[in-house]
mmCIF file of C-alpha atoms in Angstrom:
data_model
loop_
_atom_site.group_PDB
_atom_site.id
_atom_site.type_symbol
_atom_site.label_atom_id
_atom_site.label_comp_id
_atom_site.label_asym_id
_atom_site.label_seq_id
_atom_site.Cartn_x
_atom_site.Cartn_y
_atom_site.Cartn_z
ATOM 1 C CA TRP X 991 87.451 97.756 83.026
ATOM 2 C CA ASN X 992 87.030 101.307 81.615
ATOM 3 C CA GLU X 993 89.040 103.106 79.116
ATOM 4 C CA LEU X 994 91.243 104.628 81.821
ATOM 5 C CA HIS X 995 92.926 101.207 82.360
ATOM 6 C CA GLY X 996 94.215 101.182 78.791
ATOM 7 C CA LEU X 997 95.023 104.751 79.010
ATOM 8 C CA ALA X 998 97.035 104.321 82.185
ATOM 9 C CA ILE X 999 98.994 101.414 80.561
ATOM 10 C CA ASN X 1000 99.840 103.751 77.425
ATOM 11 C CA ASN X 1001 100.850 106.516 79.711
ATOM 12 C CA ASP X 1002 98.419 108.750 77.658
ATOM 13 C CA VAL X 1003 97.993 111.759 80.284
ATOM 14 C CA ALA X 1004 96.180 114.139 77.804
ATOM 15 C CA GLU X 1005 93.626 111.387 77.190
ATOM 16 C CA ILE X 1006 93.328 110.285 80.872
ATOM 17 C CA LYS X 1007 92.352 114.080 81.602
ATOM 18 C CA ASP X 1008 89.817 114.193 78.810
ATOM 19 C CA SER X 1009 88.493 110.870 79.696
ATOM 20 C CA VAL X 1010 87.844 111.975 83.294
ATOM 21 C CA LEU X 1011 86.870 115.767 82.749
ATOM 22 C CA LEU X 1012 84.958 115.555 79.376
ATOM 23 C CA ARG X 1013 83.521 112.299 79.103
ATOM 24 C CA GLY X 1014 82.963 111.622 83.054
ATOM 25 C CA THR X 1015 84.925 108.420 83.217
ATOM 26 C CA ILE X 1016 85.262 107.077 86.779
ATOM 27 C CA VAL X 1017 88.699 107.308 88.108
ATOM 28 C CA ARG X 1018 88.185 104.617 90.825
ATOM 29 C CA GLU X 1019 86.316 102.101 88.734
ATOM 30 C CA ARG X 1020 87.474 98.493 89.291
ATOM 31 C CA SER X 1021 87.771 95.795 86.719
ATOM 32 C CA GLU X 1022 85.317 92.982 87.340
ATOM 33 C CA LEU X 1023 87.610 90.009 87.641
ATOM 34 C CA SER X 1024 90.719 91.273 89.450
ATOM 35 C CA GLY X 1025 89.234 94.590 91.115
ATOM 36 C CA MET X 1026 92.271 96.611 89.575
ATOM 37 C CA MET X 1027 91.794 100.120 89.054
ATOM 38 C CA PRO X 1028 93.488 102.246 86.618
ATOM 39 C CA ILE X 1029 96.029 103.497 89.360
ATOM 40 C CA HIS X 1030 97.006 99.846 89.705
ATOM 41 C CA LYS X 1031 97.681 99.539 85.957
ATOM 42 C CA ALA X 1032 99.740 102.557 85.999
ATOM 43 C CA CYS X 1033 101.957 101.199 88.937
ATOM 44 C CA MET X 1034 102.029 97.816 87.371
ATOM 45 C CA TYR X 1035 103.644 99.271 83.983
ATOM 46 C CA GLY X 1036 105.769 102.056 85.766
ATOM 47 C CA ARG X 1037 103.751 104.944 83.820
ATOM 48 C CA LEU X 1038 104.869 107.594 86.226
ATOM 49 C CA LEU X 1039 103.143 110.386 84.139
ATOM 50 C CA ALA X 1040 99.650 108.491 84.116
ATOM 51 C CA PHE X 1041 100.172 107.625 87.820
ATOM 52 C CA GLN X 1042 100.533 111.412 88.522
ATOM 53 C CA GLU X 1043 97.631 112.335 86.453
ATOM 54 C CA LEU X 1044 95.476 109.760 88.039
ATOM 55 C CA GLN X 1045 96.360 110.833 91.487
ATOM 56 C CA GLU X 1046 95.772 114.431 90.730
ATOM 57 C CA LEU X 1047 92.198 113.470 89.526
ATOM 58 C CA GLY X 1048 91.427 111.531 92.791
ATOM 59 C CA ALA X 1049 92.723 107.969 92.277
ATOM 60 C CA ASP X 1050 92.919 106.045 95.575
ATOM 61 C CA LEU X 1051 96.561 105.261 96.459
ATOM 62 C CA LYS X 1052 95.519 102.999 99.238
ATOM 63 C CA SER X 1053 93.203 100.767 97.408
ATOM 64 C CA GLU X 1054 93.729 96.998 97.201
ATOM 65 C CA THR X 1055 92.741 94.556 94.317
ATOM 66 C CA ASN X 1056 90.771 91.547 94.998
ATOM 67 C CA TRP X 1057 93.962 89.745 95.785
ATOM 68 C CA GLY X 1058 94.699 92.253 98.615
ATOM 69 C CA SER X 1059 97.610 93.963 96.569
ATOM 70 C CA ASN X 1060 97.908 97.588 96.951
ATOM 71 C CA CYS X 1061 99.593 99.960 94.688
ATOM 72 C CA LEU X 1062 103.059 99.315 96.160
ATOM 73 C CA HIS X 1063 102.570 95.771 95.537
ATOM 74 C CA TRP X 1064 101.954 96.339 91.785
ATOM 75 C CA VAL X 1065 104.884 98.627 91.538
ATOM 76 C CA VAL X 1066 107.143 95.716 92.761
ATOM 77 C CA LYS X 1067 105.456 93.043 90.728
ATOM 78 C CA GLY X 1068 105.716 95.561 87.462
ATOM 79 C CA TYR X 1069 109.412 96.231 88.257
ATOM 80 C CA ASN X 1070 110.774 92.761 88.943
ATOM 81 C CA TYR X 1071 108.786 91.427 85.879
ATOM 82 C CA HIS X 1072 110.301 93.956 83.586
ATOM 83 C CA LYS X 1073 113.695 93.947 85.205
ATOM 84 C CA ASN X 1074 113.919 90.335 84.665
ATOM 85 C CA ASP X 1075 113.147 90.671 80.987
ATOM 86 C CA ASP X 1076 115.858 93.325 80.580
ATOM 87 C CA GLN X 1077 113.080 95.807 79.520
ATOM 88 C CA LEU X 1078 114.132 98.638 82.066
ATOM 89 C CA ASN X 1079 115.338 101.210 79.581
ATOM 90 C CA GLY X 1080 113.863 103.688 76.954
ATOM 91 C CA SER X 1081 112.428 106.962 77.508
ATOM 92 C CA GLN X 1082 109.136 108.565 77.987
ATOM 93 C CA LYS X 1083 109.037 109.124 74.151
ATOM 94 C CA MET X 1084 109.077 105.309 73.794
ATOM 95 C CA PRO X 1085 106.081 104.182 75.581
ATOM 96 C CA GLY X 1086 106.513 100.520 75.051
ATOM 97 C CA LYS X 1087 109.598 100.584 77.298
ATOM 98 C CA TYR X 1088 109.889 100.482 81.092
ATOM 99 C CA LEU X 1089 111.784 102.947 82.908
ATOM 100 C CA GLU X 1090 113.355 101.873 86.178
ATOM 101 C CA ASN X 1091 113.460 105.475 87.569
ATOM 102 C CA ASP X 1092 109.631 105.738 86.833
ATOM 103 C CA TYR X 1093 108.925 102.650 89.046
ATOM 104 C CA LEU X 1094 111.204 103.992 91.772
ATOM 105 C CA ASP X 1095 109.584 107.459 91.581
ATOM 106 C CA ILE X 1096 106.255 105.925 91.799
ATOM 107 C CA ALA X 1097 107.276 103.817 94.790
ATOM 108 C CA ARG X 1098 108.714 106.849 96.595
ATOM 109 C CA THR X 1099 105.591 108.852 95.929
ATOM 110 C CA LEU X 1100 103.403 106.185 97.404
ATOM 111 C CA LEU X 1101 105.707 105.837 100.569
ATOM 112 C CA LYS X 1102 105.536 109.279 101.034
ATOM 113 C CA GLU X 1103 101.750 109.890 100.506
ATOM 114 C CA ALA X 1104 100.652 106.529 102.141
ATOM 115 C CA PRO X 1105 103.651 104.960 104.090
ATOM 116 C CA ARG X 1106 101.546 102.322 105.685
ATOM 117 C CA LEU X 1107 101.206 100.593 102.248
ATOM 118 C CA LEU X 1108 104.677 99.155 103.023
ATOM 119 C CA SER X 1109 103.448 96.972 105.946
ATOM 120 C CA ARG X 1110 100.126 95.797 104.364
ATOM 121 C CA ARG X 1111 99.999 92.165 103.406
ATOM 122 C CA ASN X 1112 98.155 90.788 100.287
ATOM 123 C CA ARG X 1113 96.172 87.609 100.273
ATOM 124 C CA LYS X 1114 99.466 85.278 100.060
ATOM 125 C CA GLY X 1115 100.626 87.182 103.328
ATOM 126 C CA LEU X 1116 103.261 89.302 101.705
ATOM 127 C CA THR X 1117 104.121 92.860 102.279
ATOM 128 C CA PRO X 1118 105.516 94.751 99.276
ATOM 129 C CA LEU X 1119 109.277 94.364 100.782
ATOM 130 C CA GLU X 1120 108.764 90.647 101.284
ATOM 131 C CA LEU X 1121 107.294 90.440 97.683
ATOM 132 C CA ALA X 1122 110.336 92.089 96.326
ATOM 133 C CA GLU X 1123 112.526 89.931 98.277
ATOM 134 C CA SER X 1124 110.866 86.893 96.907
ATOM 135 C CA LEU X 1125 110.850 88.137 93.275
ATOM 136 C CA ASP X 1126 114.668 89.455 93.484
ATOM 137 C CA THR X 1127 116.511 86.815 91.679
ATOM 138 C CA GLU X 1128 119.695 88.811 92.245
ATOM 139 C CA GLY X 1129 119.738 88.286 96.058
ATOM 140 C CA LYS X 1130 118.661 91.605 97.519
ATOM 141 C CA THR X 1131 120.560 93.651 95.059
ATOM 142 C CA CYS X 1132 117.725 95.333 93.038
ATOM 143 C CA LYS X 1133 117.202 99.076 93.668
ATOM 144 C CA MET X 1134 113.593 98.520 94.536
ATOM 145 C CA TYR X 1135 114.395 96.127 97.235
ATOM 146 C CA LYS X 1136 116.938 98.567 98.504
ATOM 147 C CA LEU X 1137 114.625 101.448 98.540
ATOM 148 C CA LEU X 1138 111.887 99.408 100.433
ATOM 149 C CA GLU X 1139 114.241 98.078 102.876
ATOM 150 C CA ALA X 1140 115.520 101.453 103.627
ATOM 151 C CA LYS X 1141 112.124 102.979 104.040
ATOM 152 C CA LYS X 1142 111.176 100.288 106.238
ATOM 153 C CA ILE X 1143 114.289 100.981 108.609
ATOM 154 C CA GLU X 1144 113.476 104.659 108.538
ATOM 155 C CA PHE X 1145 109.870 104.148 109.302
ATOM 156 C CA GLU X 1146 110.899 101.770 112.240
ATOM 157 C CA LYS X 1147 113.307 104.577 113.739
ATOM 158 C CA GLN X 1148 110.647 106.982 113.532
ATOM 159 C CA ASP X 1149 108.171 104.770 115.518
ATOM 160 C CA ILE X 1150 110.982 104.330 118.102
ATOM 161 C CA GLU X 1151 111.446 107.947 118.378
ATOM 162 C CA ARG X 1152 107.831 108.622 118.553
ATOM 163 C CA SER X 1153 107.487 105.767 121.356
ATOM 164 C CA GLN X 1154 110.423 107.731 123.302
ATOM 165 C CA LEU X 1155 108.853 111.197 123.013
ATOM 166 C CA GLU X 1156 105.630 109.614 124.460
ATOM 167 C CA LEU X 1157 107.251 108.099 127.280
ATOM 168 C CA LYS X 1158 109.041 111.644 128.172
ATOM 169 C CA LYS X 1159 105.693 113.165 128.048
ATOM 170 C CA ARG X 1160 103.977 111.008 130.614
ATOM 171 C CA PRO X 1161 103.991 112.382 134.076
ATOM 172 C CA LYS X 1162 106.219 110.753 136.681
ATOM 173 C CA VAL X 1163 104.392 108.658 138.977
ATOM 174 C CA ARG X 1164 105.567 108.905 142.631
ATOM 175 C CA SER X 1165 105.362 106.081 144.901
ATOM 176 C CA VAL X 1166 103.919 106.763 148.324
ATOM 177 C CA ALA X 1167 105.687 105.071 151.060
#
């Protein structure tokens, strides 16, 4: 655990930059027990500005904790935890509150930059979508679940289209009779 973990939770972008650039704090340092990096904390607490700053400073979006949870797993966990506590409101000026759109924007960025995160399983064997489904007490109605489900369908369609293109590119084999 280094100071970036706390700064990520507090969404303190200016201090994050100073910590790395002036004091040499390591962006990819893991906490001893959990293996969490500051980027995981930003995801878990829905701190969009801290997430963006850590990403710019070289954070590994594909990293996993000791539990096999990646950044997308942590976005889902944090979103659902705070959604159930009715804490998803406020503004960037109210750092104690959790913003639904910030969680969703982090998830969108992760899905754009590292789409394979959606299919990665944690140590419990759950993908982020399966985790969202298991945590969604409203029965597949939360925005996070819908976003992940839509992306999964989109990625599956892209895979089918790629496969079809590959089949068209293959030379036709003529049978000799």
